[in-house]
XYZ file of C-alpha atoms in Angstrom:
180
model
C -15.650 -1.225 7.068
C -17.909 -3.928 5.749
C -16.421 -7.407 5.512
C -14.701 -8.061 2.173
C -14.821 -11.867 2.323
C -15.818 -14.455 4.903
C -15.196 -18.197 4.831
C -17.629 -20.638 6.438
C -15.334 -23.133 8.189
C -17.984 -25.463 9.668
C -17.190 -28.257 7.124
C -13.524 -28.143 8.233
C -13.889 -27.833 12.002
C -13.682 -31.550 12.773
C -11.553 -32.535 9.787
C -7.842 -31.847 10.447
C -5.802 -31.738 7.263
C -8.803 -31.103 5.016
C -8.690 -28.158 2.611
C -11.293 -25.980 0.927
C -10.439 -23.954 -2.166
C -12.035 -20.750 -3.389
C -11.728 -18.811 -6.628
C -13.878 -15.701 -6.576
C -14.117 -12.087 -7.623
C -14.278 -9.347 -5.001
C -15.348 -5.748 -4.986
C -12.920 -3.790 -2.813
C -13.870 -0.233 -1.808
C -11.496 2.688 -2.277
C -8.945 2.917 0.524
C -6.937 5.635 2.211
C -3.223 4.898 2.302
C -0.157 6.388 3.937
C -0.373 10.186 4.077
C -4.149 10.044 3.508
C -3.701 9.463 -0.205
C -6.696 7.974 -1.990
C -6.264 4.512 -3.469
C -8.956 3.907 -6.068
C -9.595 0.201 -6.471
C -10.501 -0.904 -9.998
C -12.975 -3.736 -9.477
C -13.286 -6.672 -9.647
C -10.296 -8.209 -7.870
C -9.570 -11.942 -8.096
C -9.092 -13.981 -4.933
C -7.655 -17.505 -5.068
C -7.641 -19.121 -1.659
C -6.958 -22.352 0.214
C -8.163 -22.866 3.779
C -6.697 -25.857 5.634
C -7.893 -27.180 8.984
C -5.213 -27.603 11.676
C -7.127 -28.844 14.787
C -9.342 -25.792 15.455
C -6.768 -23.537 13.848
C -6.856 -22.685 10.185
C -4.162 -21.887 7.659
C -5.180 -19.494 4.907
C -3.003 -19.095 1.826
C -3.618 -17.719 -1.607
C -3.274 -14.817 -3.969
C -5.095 -11.531 -4.530
C -4.796 -9.761 -7.893
C -6.298 -6.596 -9.287
C -5.668 -3.029 -10.407
C -5.710 0.278 -8.575
C -5.116 3.961 -9.269
C -3.026 6.448 -7.322
C -2.009 10.012 -8.028
C 1.603 10.544 -9.058
C 3.473 12.054 -6.112
C 5.257 14.501 -8.447
C 2.672 15.704 -10.988
C -0.627 14.472 -9.469
C -1.705 12.634 -12.645
C -3.581 9.358 -12.086
C -1.525 6.210 -12.532
C -3.112 2.766 -12.938
C -1.028 -0.052 -11.507
C -1.459 -3.826 -11.207
C -1.145 -5.651 -7.905
C -0.461 -9.323 -7.345
C 0.061 -10.204 -3.710
C 0.359 -13.472 -1.849
C -1.698 -14.159 1.243
C -0.827 -16.242 4.282
C -2.227 -16.279 7.792
C -3.015 -18.573 10.681
C -6.378 -18.125 12.375
C -6.715 -19.093 16.041
C -9.934 -19.436 18.054
C -10.693 -16.212 19.906
C -9.554 -16.753 23.476
C -6.451 -18.782 22.559
C -3.347 -17.088 23.827
C -1.058 -16.440 20.885
C 1.229 -13.567 19.933
C -0.640 -11.165 17.591
C 2.184 -11.316 15.040
C 1.584 -15.067 14.660
C -2.009 -14.958 13.507
C -5.546 -13.644 13.603
C -8.459 -14.556 15.859
C -11.795 -15.955 14.723
C -15.099 -16.630 16.457
C -17.873 -19.002 15.500
C -17.977 -20.736 12.140
C -16.515 -17.963 9.976
C -13.117 -16.549 9.167
C -13.296 -12.858 8.295
C -10.494 -12.275 5.798
C -10.872 -8.479 5.728
C -7.848 -7.744 7.992
C -5.679 -10.163 5.996
C -6.697 -8.686 2.630
C -6.252 -5.060 3.726
C -2.846 -5.768 5.268
C -1.679 -7.534 2.093
C -2.802 -4.587 -0.056
C -1.219 -1.965 2.213
C 2.096 -3.816 2.382
C 2.243 -4.066 -1.406
C 1.587 -0.364 -2.102
C 4.630 1.702 -3.110
C 5.843 4.301 -0.614
C 6.285 6.777 -3.466
C 4.256 6.601 -6.638
C 5.441 8.199 -9.879
C 3.904 8.076 -13.340
C 7.374 7.602 -14.866
C 10.950 7.741 -13.658
C 11.561 10.940 -15.622
C 8.453 12.762 -14.331
C 9.334 16.444 -13.861
C 6.493 17.142 -11.442
C 4.861 20.507 -10.830
C 6.547 23.912 -10.832
C 7.013 24.867 -7.169
C 6.212 28.504 -8.011
C 3.206 28.473 -10.373
C 2.080 24.834 -10.115
C 2.073 24.070 -13.848
C 2.710 20.451 -14.922
C 6.309 20.523 -16.175
C 5.795 17.289 -18.159
C 3.439 19.027 -20.581
C 4.258 22.748 -20.259
C 7.179 25.032 -19.574
C 7.196 28.127 -17.439
C 9.560 31.039 -16.843
C 9.394 31.025 -13.071
C 12.560 31.596 -11.086
C 13.288 28.159 -9.642
C 16.212 29.222 -7.460
C 14.503 30.185 -4.253
C 16.852 31.950 -1.870
C 16.287 31.775 1.851
C 17.220 35.202 3.285
C 18.233 33.548 6.557
C 21.238 32.121 4.710
C 22.465 35.519 3.446
C 25.185 35.615 6.108
C 26.614 32.301 4.934
C 26.584 33.436 1.322
C 28.397 36.639 2.278
C 30.966 34.648 4.276
C 31.506 32.266 1.359
C 32.106 35.162 -1.038
C 34.461 37.046 1.332
C 36.369 34.174 2.858
C 36.420 31.953 -0.176
C 34.117 29.457 1.590
C 35.548 26.793 -0.662
C 33.978 24.138 -2.770
C 34.041 20.394 -2.692
C 33.894 20.359 1.107
C 37.003 22.534 1.625
C 37.033 25.826 3.500
């Protein structure tokens, strides 16, 4: 993937404690999320950022805001959602020995913020996406959208492998409410 945003850190390299601020608009390409679902990014996104020098290490903090579209997991209709996510990372010179969970590596005079931005977006995405809490989804038999249409399909699917249990329940009184 092409870099989303790079920061030239040469003015900060020999200036511990100094900060640079950025306020810019980004164009983020569509992404593929968990389960290979398409995440359509509605551009532009707004990036507000502070980069602070910490003796050859750099602290990046800020906020990324924008809108995206996902398909509803129940009825497959497109849903537009806002995202507002905070950013924070420490960048270490490549070659420094640091645990990967503590920061990101950089080389030269630039910080590539692409991994930070993509991680922030992915962590903010919902695991399940629904157009509304009362979405009825699609009919499992004919596939019609039950939010806008009704169908006469038999919804009670019976698994023939369970016929023996049903017979036992009817003969032996199999019980209800957890009793047998």
